[in-house]
Phi, psi and omega in degrees: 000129171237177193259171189213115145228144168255116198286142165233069170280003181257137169311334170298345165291340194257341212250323173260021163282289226253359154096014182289153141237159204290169172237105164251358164044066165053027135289117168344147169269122161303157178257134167307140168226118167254142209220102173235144195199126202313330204179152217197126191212106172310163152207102169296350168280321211269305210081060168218139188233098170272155181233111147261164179077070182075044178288119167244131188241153165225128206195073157092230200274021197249126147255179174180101168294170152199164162310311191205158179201121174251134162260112186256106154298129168310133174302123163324140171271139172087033176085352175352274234090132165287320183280346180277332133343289167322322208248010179277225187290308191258321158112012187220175197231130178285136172261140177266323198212195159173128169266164176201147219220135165096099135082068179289102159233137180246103205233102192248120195016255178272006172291122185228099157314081150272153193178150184294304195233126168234140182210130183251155219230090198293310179284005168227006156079062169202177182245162179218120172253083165345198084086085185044047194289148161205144176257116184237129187225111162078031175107335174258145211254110182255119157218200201166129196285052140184128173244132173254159208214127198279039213309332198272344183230167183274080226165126181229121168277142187243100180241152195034111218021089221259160179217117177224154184243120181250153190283339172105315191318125170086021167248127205263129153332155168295328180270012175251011191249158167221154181260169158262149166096329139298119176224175208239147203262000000 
């Protein structure tokens, strides 16, 4: 049996139902993030939404699979709830953070993540990737025991003892080069 959630955790979501336009104060307008999953538990003290089972996330050009992925809501004001939050003005929640645990792929236009643990840290639009993480974009292979992986720009920082494999493509063999006047037997 599987779960569905369409997360609408941005004002724009709310804002373009009623025909509002968002006030992003000259910032991108957020994106829907849909979230399906085998299994799905509120935990309302916390601002916290764990996802088990075959989790997929989709968010614009970001996919991102996992075993399980907890989502952390910005704390409510005024002693608040996630679901009475939820159930206010606007119907939505900011997500501050989201771990995501287990067979981690990450997938950003040419870009390919793997990693045990990744946790994306939402104000500053990146992943800090755990657990034997690697990154691979246009065949070449980074990896490192922490990579943090940039989404809004094309760029991976690599910490601690870092390794990258470059794939070759488009670099010519010595036996694909020729003189003139010279020929290669």
């Amino acid at each position: 049996m599987g779960f569905f959630i369409w997360c609408s955790f941005f004002p724009q979501i709310s804002n373009a139902a009623s025909g509002a336009s968002p006030d992003t104060h000259g910032e991108e307008p957020p994106v829907v993030t849909i979230i399906k999953s085998d299994h799905m538990l509120a935990e309302n003290i916390e601002n916290k939404i764990h996802f088990s089972g075959h989790v997929h996330l989709v968010k614009g050009h970001l996919k991102l699979t996992a075993d399980t992925l907890d989502v952390f809501f910005v704390p409510p004001g005024k002693g608040g709830t996630l679901m009475e939050n939820m159930q206010g003005k606007s119907g939505t929640q900011k997500v501050q953070t989201m771990v995501a645990r287990g067979h981690v792929v990450i997938l950003k236009d040419l870009r390919q993540a793997f990693a045990g643990k990744a946790v994306y840290i939402e104000s500053s639009h990146l992943f800090v990737l755990t657990e034997l993480p690697v990154v691979i974009e246009n065949g070449d292979r980074i990896s490192g025991e922490r990579i943090t992986f940039f989404t809004r720009i094309n760029k991976s920082l690599v910490q601690g003892h870092g390794l990258m494999l470059l794939n070759g493509k488009g670099t010519k063999k010595k036996s694909d080069v020729s003189s003139p006047g010279k020929r290669e037997p």
